[in-house]
PDB file as gemmi writes it, atoms N, CA and C in Angstrom:
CRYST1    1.000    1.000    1.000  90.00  90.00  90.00 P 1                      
ATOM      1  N   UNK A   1     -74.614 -18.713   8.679  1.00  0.00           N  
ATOM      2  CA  UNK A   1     -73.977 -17.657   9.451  1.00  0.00           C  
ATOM      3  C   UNK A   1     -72.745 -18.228  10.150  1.00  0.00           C  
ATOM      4  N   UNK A   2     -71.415 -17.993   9.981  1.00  0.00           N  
ATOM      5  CA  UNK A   2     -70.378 -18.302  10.867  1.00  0.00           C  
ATOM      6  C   UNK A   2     -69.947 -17.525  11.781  1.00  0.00           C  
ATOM      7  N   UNK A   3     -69.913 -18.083  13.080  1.00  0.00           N  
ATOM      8  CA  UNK A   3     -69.671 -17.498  14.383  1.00  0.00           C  
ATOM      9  C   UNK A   3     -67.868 -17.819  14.999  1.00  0.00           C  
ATOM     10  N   UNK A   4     -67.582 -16.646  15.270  1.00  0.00           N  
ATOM     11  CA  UNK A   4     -66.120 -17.637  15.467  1.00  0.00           C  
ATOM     12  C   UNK A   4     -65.936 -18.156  16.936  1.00  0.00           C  
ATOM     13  N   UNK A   5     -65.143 -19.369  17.633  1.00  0.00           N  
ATOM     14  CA  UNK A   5     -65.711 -19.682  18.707  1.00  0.00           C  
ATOM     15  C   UNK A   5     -63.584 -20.281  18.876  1.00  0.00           C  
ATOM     16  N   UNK A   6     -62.755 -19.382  19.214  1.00  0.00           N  
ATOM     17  CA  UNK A   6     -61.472 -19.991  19.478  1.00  0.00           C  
ATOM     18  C   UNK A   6     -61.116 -20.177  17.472  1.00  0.00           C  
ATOM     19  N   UNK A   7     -60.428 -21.326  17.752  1.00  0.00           N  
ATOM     20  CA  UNK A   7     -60.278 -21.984  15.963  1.00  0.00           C  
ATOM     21  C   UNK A   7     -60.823 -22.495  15.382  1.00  0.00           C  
ATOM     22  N   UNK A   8     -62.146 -23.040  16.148  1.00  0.00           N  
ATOM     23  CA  UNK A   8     -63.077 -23.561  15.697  1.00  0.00           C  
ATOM     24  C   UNK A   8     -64.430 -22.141  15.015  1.00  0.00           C  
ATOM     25  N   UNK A   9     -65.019 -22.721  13.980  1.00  0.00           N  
ATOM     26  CA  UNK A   9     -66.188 -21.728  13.482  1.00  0.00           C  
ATOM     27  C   UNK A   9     -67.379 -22.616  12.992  1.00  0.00           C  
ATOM     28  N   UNK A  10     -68.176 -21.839  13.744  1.00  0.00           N  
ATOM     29  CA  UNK A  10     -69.690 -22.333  13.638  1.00  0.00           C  
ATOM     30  C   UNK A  10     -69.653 -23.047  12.115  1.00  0.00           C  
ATOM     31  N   UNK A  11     -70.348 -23.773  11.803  1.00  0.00           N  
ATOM     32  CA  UNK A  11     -70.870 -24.627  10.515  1.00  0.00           C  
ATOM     33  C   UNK A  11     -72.120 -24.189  10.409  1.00  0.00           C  
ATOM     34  N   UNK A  12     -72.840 -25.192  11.106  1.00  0.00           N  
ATOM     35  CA  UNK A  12     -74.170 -25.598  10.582  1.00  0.00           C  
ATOM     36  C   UNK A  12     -74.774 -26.276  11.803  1.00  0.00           C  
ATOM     37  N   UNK A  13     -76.129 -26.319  11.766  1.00  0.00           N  
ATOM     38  CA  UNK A  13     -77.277 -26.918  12.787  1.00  0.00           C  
ATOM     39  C   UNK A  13     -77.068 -28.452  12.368  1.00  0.00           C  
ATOM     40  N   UNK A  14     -76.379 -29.637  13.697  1.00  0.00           N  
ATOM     41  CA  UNK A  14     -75.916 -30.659  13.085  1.00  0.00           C  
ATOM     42  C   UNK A  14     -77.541 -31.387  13.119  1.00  0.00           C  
ATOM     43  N   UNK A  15     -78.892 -30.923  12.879  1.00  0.00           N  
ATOM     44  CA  UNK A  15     -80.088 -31.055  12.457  1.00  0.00           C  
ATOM     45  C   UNK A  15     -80.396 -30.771  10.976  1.00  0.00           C  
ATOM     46  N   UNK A  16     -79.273 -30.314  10.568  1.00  0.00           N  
ATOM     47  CA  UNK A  16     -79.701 -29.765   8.889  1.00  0.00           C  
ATOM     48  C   UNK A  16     -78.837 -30.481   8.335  1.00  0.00           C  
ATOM     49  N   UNK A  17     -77.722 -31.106   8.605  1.00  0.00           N  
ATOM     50  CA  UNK A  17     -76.678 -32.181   8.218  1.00  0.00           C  
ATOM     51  C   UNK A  17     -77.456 -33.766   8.422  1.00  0.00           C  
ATOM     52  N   UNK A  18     -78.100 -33.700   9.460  1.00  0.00           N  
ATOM     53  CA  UNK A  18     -78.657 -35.210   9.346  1.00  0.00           C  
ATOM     54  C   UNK A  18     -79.874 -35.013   8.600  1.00  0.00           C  
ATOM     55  N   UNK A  19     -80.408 -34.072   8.268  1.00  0.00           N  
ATOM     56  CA  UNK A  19     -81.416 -33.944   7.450  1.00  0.00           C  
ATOM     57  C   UNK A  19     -81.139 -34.388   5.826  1.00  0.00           C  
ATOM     58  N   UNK A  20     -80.096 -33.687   5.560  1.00  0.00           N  
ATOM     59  CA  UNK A  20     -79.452 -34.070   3.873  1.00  0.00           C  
ATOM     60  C   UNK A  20     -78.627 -34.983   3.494  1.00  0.00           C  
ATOM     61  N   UNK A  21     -77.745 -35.294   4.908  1.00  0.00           N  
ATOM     62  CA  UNK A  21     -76.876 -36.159   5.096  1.00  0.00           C  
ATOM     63  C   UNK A  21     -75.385 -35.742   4.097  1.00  0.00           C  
ATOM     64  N   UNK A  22     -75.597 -34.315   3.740  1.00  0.00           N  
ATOM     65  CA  UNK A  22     -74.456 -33.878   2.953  1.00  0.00           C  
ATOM     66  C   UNK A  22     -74.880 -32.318   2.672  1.00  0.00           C  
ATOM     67  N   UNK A  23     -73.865 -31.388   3.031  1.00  0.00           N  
ATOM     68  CA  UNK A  23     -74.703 -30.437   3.139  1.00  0.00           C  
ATOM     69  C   UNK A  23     -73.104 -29.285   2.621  1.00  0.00           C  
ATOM     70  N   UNK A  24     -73.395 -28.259   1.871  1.00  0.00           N  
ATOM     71  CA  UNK A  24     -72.116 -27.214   1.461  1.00  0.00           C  
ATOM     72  C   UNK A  24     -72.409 -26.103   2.542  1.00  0.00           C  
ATOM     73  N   UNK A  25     -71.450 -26.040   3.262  1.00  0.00           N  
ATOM     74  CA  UNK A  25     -70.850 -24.312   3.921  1.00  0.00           C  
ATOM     75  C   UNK A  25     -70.208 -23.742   3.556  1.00  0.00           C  
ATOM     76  N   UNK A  26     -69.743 -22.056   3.871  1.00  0.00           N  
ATOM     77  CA  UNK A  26     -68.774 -21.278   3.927  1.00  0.00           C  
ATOM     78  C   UNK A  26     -68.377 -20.965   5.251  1.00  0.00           C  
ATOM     79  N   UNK A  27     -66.713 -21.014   5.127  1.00  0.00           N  
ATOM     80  CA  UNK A  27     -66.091 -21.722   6.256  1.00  0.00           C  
ATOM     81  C   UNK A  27     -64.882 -20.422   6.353  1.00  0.00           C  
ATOM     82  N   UNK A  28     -64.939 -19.274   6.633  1.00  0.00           N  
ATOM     83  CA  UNK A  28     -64.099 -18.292   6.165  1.00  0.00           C  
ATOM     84  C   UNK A  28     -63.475 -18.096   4.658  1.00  0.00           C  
ATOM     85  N   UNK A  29     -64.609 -18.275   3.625  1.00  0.00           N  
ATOM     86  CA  UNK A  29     -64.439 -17.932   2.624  1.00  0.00           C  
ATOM     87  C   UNK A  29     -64.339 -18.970   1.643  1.00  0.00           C  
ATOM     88  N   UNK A  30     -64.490 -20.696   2.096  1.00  0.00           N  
ATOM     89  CA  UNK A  30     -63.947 -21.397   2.060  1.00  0.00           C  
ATOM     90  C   UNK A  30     -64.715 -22.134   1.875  1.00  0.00           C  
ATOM     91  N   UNK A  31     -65.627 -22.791   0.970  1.00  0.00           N  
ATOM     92  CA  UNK A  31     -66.464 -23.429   0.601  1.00  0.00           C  
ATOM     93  C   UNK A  31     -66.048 -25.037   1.189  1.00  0.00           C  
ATOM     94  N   UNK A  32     -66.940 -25.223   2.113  1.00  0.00           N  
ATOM     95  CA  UNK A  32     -66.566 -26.794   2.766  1.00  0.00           C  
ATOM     96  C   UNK A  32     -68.122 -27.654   2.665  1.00  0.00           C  
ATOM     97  N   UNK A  33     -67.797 -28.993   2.375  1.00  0.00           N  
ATOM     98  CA  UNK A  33     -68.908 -29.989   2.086  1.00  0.00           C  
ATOM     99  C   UNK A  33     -68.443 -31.359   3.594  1.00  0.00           C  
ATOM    100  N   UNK A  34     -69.913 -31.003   4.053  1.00  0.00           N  
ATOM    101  CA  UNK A  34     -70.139 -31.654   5.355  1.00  0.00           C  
ATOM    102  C   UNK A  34     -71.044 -33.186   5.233  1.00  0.00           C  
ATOM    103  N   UNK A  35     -70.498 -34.223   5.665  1.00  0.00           N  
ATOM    104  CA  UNK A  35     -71.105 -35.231   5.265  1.00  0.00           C  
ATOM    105  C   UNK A  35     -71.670 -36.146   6.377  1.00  0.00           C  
ATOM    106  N   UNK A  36     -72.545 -36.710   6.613  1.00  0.00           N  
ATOM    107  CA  UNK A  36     -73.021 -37.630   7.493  1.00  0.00           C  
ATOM    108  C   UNK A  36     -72.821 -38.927   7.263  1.00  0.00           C  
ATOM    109  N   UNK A  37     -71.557 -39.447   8.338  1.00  0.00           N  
ATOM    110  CA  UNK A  37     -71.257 -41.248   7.846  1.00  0.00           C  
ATOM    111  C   UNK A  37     -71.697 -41.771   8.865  1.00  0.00           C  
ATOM    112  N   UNK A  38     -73.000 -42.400   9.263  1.00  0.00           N  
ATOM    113  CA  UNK A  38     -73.306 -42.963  10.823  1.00  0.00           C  
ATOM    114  C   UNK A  38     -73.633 -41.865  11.485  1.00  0.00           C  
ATOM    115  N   UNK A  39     -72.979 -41.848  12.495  1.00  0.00           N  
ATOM    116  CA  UNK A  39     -73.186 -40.699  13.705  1.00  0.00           C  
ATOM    117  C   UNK A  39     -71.955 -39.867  13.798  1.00  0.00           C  
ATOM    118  N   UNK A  40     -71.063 -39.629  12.752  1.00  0.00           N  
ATOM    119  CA  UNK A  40     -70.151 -39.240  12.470  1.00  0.00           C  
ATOM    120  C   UNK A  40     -69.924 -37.922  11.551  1.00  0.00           C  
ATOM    121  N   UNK A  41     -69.324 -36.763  11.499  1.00  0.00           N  
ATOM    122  CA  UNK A  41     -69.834 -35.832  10.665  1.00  0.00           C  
ATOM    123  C   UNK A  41     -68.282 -35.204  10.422  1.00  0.00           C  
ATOM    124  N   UNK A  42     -68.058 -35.454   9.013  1.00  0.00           N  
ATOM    125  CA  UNK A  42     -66.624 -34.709   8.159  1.00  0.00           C  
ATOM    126  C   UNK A  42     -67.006 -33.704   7.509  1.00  0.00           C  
ATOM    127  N   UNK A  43     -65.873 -33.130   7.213  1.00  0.00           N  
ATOM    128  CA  UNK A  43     -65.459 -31.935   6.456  1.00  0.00           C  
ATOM    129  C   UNK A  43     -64.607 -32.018   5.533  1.00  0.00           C  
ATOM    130  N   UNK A  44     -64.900 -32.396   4.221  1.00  0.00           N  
ATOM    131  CA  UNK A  44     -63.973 -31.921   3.344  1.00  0.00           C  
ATOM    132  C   UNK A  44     -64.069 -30.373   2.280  1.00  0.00           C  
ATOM    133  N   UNK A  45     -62.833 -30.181   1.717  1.00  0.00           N  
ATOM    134  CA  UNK A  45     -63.257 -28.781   0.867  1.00  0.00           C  
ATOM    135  C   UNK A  45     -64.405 -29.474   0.128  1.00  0.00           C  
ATOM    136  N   UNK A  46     -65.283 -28.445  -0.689  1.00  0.00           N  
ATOM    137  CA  UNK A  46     -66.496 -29.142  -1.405  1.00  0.00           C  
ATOM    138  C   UNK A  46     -65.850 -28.995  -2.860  1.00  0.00           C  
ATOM    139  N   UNK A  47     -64.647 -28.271  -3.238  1.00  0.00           N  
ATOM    140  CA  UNK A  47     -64.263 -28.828  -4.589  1.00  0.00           C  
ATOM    141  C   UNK A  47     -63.346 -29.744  -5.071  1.00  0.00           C  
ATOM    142  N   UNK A  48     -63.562 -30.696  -5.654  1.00  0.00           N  
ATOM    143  CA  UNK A  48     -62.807 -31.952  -6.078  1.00  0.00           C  
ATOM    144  C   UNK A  48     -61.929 -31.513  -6.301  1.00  0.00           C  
ATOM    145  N   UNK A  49     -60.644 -32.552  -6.249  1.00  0.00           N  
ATOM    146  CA  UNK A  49     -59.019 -32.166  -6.624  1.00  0.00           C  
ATOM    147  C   UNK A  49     -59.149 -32.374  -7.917  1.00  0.00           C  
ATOM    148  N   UNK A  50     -60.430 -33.431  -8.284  1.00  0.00           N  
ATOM    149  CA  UNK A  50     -59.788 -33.980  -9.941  1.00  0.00           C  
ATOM    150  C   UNK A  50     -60.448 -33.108 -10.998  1.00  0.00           C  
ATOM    151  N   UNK A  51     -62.109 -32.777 -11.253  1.00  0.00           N  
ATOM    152  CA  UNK A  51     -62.490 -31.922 -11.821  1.00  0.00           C  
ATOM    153  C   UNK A  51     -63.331 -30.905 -11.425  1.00  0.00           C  
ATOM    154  N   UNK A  52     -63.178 -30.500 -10.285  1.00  0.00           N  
ATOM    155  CA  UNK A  52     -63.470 -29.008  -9.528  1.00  0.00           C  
ATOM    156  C   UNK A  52     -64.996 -28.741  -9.623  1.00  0.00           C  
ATOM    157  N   UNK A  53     -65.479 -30.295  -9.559  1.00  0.00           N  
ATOM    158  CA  UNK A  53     -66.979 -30.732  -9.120  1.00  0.00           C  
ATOM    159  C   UNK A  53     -67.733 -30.361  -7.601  1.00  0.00           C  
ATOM    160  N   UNK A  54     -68.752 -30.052  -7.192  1.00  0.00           N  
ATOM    161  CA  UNK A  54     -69.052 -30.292  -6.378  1.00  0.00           C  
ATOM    162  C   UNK A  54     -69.243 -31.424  -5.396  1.00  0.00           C  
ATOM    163  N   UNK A  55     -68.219 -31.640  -4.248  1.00  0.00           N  
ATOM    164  CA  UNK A  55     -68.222 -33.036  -3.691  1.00  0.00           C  
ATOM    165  C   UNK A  55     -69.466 -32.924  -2.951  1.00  0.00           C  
ATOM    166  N   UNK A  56     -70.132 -31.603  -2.276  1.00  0.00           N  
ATOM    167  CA  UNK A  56     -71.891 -32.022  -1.422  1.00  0.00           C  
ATOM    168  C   UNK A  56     -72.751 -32.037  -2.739  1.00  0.00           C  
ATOM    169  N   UNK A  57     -72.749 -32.337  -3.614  1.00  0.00           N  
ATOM    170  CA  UNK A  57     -73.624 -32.565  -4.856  1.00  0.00           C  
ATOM    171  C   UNK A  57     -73.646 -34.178  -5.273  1.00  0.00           C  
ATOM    172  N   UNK A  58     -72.651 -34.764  -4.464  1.00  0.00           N  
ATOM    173  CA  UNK A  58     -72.276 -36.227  -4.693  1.00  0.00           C  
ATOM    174  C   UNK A  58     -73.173 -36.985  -3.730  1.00  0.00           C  
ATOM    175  N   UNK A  59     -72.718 -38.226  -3.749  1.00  0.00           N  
ATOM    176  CA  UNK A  59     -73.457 -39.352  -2.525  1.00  0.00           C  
ATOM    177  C   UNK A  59     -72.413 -39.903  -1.601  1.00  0.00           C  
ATOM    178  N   UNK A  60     -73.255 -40.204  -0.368  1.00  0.00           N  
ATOM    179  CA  UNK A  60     -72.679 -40.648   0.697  1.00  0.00           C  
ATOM    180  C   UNK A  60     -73.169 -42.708   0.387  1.00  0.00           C  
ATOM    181  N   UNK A  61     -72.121 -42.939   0.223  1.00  0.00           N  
ATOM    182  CA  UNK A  61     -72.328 -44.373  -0.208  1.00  0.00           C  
ATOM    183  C   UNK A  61     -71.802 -45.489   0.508  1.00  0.00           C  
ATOM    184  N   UNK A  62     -71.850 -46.660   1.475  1.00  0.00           N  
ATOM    185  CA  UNK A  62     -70.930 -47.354   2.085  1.00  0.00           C  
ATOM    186  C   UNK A  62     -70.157 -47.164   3.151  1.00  0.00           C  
ATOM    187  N   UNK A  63     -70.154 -45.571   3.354  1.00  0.00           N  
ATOM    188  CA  UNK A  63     -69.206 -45.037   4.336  1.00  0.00           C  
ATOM    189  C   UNK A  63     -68.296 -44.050   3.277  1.00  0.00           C  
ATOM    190  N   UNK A  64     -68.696 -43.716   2.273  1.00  0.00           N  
ATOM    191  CA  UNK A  64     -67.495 -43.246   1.014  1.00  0.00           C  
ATOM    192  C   UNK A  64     -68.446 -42.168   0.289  1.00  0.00           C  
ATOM    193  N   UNK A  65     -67.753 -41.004   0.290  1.00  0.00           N  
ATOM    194  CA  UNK A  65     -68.593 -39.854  -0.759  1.00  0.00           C  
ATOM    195  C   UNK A  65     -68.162 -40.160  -2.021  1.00  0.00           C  
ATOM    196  N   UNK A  66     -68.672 -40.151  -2.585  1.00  0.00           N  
ATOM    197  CA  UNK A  66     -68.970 -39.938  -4.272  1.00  0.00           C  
ATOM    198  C   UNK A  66     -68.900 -39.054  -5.124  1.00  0.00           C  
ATOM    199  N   UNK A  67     -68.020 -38.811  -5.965  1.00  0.00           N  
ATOM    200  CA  UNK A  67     -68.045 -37.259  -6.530  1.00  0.00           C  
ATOM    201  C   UNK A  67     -69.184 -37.908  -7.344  1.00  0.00           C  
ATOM    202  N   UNK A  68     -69.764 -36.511  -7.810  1.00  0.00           N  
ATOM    203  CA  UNK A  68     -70.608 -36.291  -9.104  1.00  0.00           C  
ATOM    204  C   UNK A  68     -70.083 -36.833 -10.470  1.00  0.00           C  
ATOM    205  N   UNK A  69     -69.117 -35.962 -10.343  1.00  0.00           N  
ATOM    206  CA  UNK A  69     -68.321 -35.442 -11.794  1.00  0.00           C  
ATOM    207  C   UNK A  69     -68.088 -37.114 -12.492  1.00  0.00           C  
ATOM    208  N   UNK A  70     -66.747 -37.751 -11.646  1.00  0.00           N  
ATOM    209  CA  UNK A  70     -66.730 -39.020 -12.649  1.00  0.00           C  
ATOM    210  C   UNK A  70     -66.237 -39.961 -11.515  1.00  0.00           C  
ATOM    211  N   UNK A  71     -67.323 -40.018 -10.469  1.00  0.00           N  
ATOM    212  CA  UNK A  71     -67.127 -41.043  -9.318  1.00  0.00           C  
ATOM    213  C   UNK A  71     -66.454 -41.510  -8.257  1.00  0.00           C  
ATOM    214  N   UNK A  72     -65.430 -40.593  -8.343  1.00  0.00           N  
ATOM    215  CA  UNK A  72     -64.142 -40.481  -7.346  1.00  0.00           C  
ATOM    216  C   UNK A  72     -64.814 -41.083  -6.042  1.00  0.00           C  
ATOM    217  N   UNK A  73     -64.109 -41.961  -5.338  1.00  0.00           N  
ATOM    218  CA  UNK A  73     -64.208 -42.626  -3.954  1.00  0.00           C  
ATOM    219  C   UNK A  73     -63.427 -42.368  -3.297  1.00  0.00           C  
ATOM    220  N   UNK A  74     -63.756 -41.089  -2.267  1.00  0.00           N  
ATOM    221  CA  UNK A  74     -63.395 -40.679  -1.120  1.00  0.00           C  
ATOM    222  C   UNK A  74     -63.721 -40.757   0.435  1.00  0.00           C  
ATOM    223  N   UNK A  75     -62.283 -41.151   0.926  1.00  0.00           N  
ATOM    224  CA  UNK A  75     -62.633 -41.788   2.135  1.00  0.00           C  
ATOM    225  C   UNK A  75     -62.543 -40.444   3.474  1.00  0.00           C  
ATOM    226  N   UNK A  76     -64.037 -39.970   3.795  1.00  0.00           N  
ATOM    227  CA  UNK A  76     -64.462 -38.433   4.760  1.00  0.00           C  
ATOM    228  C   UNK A  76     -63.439 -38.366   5.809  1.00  0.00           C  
ATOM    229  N   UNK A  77     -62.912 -39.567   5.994  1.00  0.00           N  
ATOM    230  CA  UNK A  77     -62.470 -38.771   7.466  1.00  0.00           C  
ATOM    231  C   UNK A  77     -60.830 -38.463   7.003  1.00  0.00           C  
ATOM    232  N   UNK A  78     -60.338 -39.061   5.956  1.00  0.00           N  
ATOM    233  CA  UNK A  78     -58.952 -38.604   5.509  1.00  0.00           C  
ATOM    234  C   UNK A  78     -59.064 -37.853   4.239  1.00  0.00           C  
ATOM    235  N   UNK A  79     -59.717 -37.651   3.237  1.00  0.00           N  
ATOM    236  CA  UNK A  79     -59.923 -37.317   2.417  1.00  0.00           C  
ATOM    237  C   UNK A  79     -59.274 -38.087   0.512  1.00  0.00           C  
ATOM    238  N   UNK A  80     -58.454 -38.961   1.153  1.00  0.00           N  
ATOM    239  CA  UNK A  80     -57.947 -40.161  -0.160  1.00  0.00           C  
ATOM    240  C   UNK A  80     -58.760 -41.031  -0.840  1.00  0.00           C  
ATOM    241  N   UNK A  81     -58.696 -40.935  -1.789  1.00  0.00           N  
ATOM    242  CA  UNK A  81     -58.847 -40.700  -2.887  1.00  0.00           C  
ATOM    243  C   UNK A  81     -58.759 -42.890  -3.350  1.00  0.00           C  
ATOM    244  N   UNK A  82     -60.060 -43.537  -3.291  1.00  0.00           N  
ATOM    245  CA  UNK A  82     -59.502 -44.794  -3.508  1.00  0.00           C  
ATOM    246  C   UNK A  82     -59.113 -45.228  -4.765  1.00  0.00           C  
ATOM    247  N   UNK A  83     -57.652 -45.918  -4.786  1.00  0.00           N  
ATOM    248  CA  UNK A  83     -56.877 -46.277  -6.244  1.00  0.00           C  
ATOM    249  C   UNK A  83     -56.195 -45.228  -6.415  1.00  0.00           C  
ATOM    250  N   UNK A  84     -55.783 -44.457  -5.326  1.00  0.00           N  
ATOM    251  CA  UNK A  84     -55.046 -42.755  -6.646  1.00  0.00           C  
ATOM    252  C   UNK A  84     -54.567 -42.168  -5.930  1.00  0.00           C  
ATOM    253  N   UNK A  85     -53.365 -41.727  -5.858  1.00  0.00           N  
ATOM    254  CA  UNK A  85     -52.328 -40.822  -4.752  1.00  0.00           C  
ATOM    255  C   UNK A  85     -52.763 -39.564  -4.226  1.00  0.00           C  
ATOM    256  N   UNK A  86     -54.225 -39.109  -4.895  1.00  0.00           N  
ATOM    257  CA  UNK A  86     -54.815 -37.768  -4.681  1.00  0.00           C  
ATOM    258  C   UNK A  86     -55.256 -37.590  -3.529  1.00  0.00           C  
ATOM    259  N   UNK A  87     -55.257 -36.417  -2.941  1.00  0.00           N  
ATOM    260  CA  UNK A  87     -56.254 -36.694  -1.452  1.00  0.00           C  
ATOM    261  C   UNK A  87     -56.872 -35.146  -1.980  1.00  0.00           C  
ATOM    262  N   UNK A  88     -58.541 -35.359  -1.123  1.00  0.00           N  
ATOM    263  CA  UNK A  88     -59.110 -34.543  -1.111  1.00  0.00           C  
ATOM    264  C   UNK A  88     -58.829 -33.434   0.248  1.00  0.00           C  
ATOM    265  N   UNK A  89     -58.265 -32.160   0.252  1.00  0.00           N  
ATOM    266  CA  UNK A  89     -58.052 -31.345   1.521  1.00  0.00           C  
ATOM    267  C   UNK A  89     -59.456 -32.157   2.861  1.00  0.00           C  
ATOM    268  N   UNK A  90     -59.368 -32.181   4.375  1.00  0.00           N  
ATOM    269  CA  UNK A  90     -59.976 -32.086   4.675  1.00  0.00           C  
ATOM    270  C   UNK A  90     -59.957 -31.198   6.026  1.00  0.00           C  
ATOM    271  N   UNK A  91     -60.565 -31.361   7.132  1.00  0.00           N  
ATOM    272  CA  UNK A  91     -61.560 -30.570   8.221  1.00  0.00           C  
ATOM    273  C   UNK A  91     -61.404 -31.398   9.175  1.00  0.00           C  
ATOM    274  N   UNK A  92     -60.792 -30.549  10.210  1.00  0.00           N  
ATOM    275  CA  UNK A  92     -61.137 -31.260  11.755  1.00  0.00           C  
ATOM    276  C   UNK A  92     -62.756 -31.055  11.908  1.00  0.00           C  
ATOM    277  N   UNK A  93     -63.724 -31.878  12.503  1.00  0.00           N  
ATOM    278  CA  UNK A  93     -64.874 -31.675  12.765  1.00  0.00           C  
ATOM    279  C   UNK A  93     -64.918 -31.603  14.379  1.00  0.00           C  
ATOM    280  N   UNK A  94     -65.819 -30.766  14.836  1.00  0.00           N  
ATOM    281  CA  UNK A  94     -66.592 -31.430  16.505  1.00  0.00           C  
ATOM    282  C   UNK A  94     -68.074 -30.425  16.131  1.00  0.00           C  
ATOM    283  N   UNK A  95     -68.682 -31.360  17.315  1.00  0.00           N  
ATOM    284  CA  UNK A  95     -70.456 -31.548  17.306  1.00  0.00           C  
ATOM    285  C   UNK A  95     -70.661 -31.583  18.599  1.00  0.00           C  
ATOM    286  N   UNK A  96     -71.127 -29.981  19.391  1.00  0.00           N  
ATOM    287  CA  UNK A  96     -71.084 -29.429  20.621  1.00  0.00           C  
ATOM    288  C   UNK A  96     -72.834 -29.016  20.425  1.00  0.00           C  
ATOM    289  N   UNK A  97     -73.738 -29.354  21.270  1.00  0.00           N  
ATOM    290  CA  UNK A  97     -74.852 -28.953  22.030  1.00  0.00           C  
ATOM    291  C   UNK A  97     -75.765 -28.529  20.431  1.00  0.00           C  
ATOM    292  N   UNK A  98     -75.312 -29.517  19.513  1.00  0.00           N  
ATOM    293  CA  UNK A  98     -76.218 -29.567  17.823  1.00  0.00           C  
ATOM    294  C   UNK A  98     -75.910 -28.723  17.138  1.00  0.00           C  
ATOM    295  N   UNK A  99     -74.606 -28.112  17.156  1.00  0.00           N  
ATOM    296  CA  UNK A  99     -73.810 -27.147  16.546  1.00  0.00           C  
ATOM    297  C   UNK A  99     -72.882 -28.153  15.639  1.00  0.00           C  
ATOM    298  N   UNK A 100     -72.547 -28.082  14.453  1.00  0.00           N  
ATOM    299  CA  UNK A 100     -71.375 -28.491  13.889  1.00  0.00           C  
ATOM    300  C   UNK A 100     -70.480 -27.436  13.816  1.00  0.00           C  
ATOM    301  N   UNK A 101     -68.574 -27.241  14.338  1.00  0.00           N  
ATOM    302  CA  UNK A 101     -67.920 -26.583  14.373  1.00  0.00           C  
ATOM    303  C   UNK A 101     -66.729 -27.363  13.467  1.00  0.00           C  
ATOM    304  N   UNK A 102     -66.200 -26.145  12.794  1.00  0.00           N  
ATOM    305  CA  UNK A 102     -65.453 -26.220  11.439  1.00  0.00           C  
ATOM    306  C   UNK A 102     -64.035 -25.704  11.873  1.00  0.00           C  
ATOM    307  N   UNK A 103     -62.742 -26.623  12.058  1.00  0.00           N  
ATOM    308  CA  UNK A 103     -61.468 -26.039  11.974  1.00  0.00           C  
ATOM    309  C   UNK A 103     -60.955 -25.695  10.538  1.00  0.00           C  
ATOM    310  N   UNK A 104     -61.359 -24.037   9.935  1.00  0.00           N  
ATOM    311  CA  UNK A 104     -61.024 -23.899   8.728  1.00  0.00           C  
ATOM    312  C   UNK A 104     -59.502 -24.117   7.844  1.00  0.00           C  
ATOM    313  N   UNK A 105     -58.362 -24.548   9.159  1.00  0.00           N  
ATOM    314  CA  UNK A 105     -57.248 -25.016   8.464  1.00  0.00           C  
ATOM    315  C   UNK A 105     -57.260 -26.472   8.071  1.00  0.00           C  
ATOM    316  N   UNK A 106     -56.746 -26.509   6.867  1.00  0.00           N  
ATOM    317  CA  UNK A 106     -56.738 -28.275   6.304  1.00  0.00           C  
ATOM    318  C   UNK A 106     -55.631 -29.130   7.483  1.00  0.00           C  
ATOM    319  N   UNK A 107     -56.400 -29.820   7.367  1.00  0.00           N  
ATOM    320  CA  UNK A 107     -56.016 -30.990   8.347  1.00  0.00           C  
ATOM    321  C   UNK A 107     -54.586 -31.967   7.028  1.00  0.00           C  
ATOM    322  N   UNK A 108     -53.248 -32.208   7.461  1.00  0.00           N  
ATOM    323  CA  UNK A 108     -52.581 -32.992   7.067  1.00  0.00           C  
ATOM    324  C   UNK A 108     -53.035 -34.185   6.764  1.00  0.00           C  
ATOM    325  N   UNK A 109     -52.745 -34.937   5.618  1.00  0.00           N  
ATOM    326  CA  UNK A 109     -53.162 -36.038   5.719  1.00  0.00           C  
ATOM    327  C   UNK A 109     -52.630 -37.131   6.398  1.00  0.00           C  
ATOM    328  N   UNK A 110     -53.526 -38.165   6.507  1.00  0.00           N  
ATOM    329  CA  UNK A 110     -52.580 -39.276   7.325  1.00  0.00           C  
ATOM    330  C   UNK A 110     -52.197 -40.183   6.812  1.00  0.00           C  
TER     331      UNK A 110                                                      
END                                                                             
């Protein structure tokens, strides 16, 4: 269920994210894949730039999601792409009173 709260919009129970440790929302229409690195929680879009895989269908590995499709190493909190000029769109995150909240505009890369 997304709640809108300012620019920020409800996600997810950050109890159901540490539960899977990778988890897909809809984010105003906007299919976003939420990942658990540590005590840390990103947002990238959930479809790959390279073959329009599911990135919450992948693994959280090292600190690095994993596509499915053909292994892509992406780094959550920027969304680049290791070895490859690609970046994956990503998500401002914040984690208020076990709420995960979703800024549905893509964040620039850095």
């Amino acid at each position: 269920m997304e709640q809108q709260t300012g620019e920020w919009v409800q996600a997810a129970p950050l109890a159901e994210v540490r539960r899977r440790k990778r988890l897909a929302v809809t984010v105003e229409g906007r299919r976003i894949a939420l990942f658990l690195v540590g005590d840390d929680v990103y947002a990238l879009d959930d479809v790959c730039v390279h073959k329009q895989r599911s990135l919450s269908k992948g693994a959280v590995l090292n600190g690095r999601v994993i596509c499915p499709g053909h292994q892509w190493v992406f780094d959550p909190a920027t969304g680049r792409v290791e070895g490859r000029d690609e970046c994956q769109p990503s998500h401002a995150v914040r984690v208020e009173d076990g709420v995960v909240y979703v800024d549905p505009r893509r964040r620039d890369p850095e």
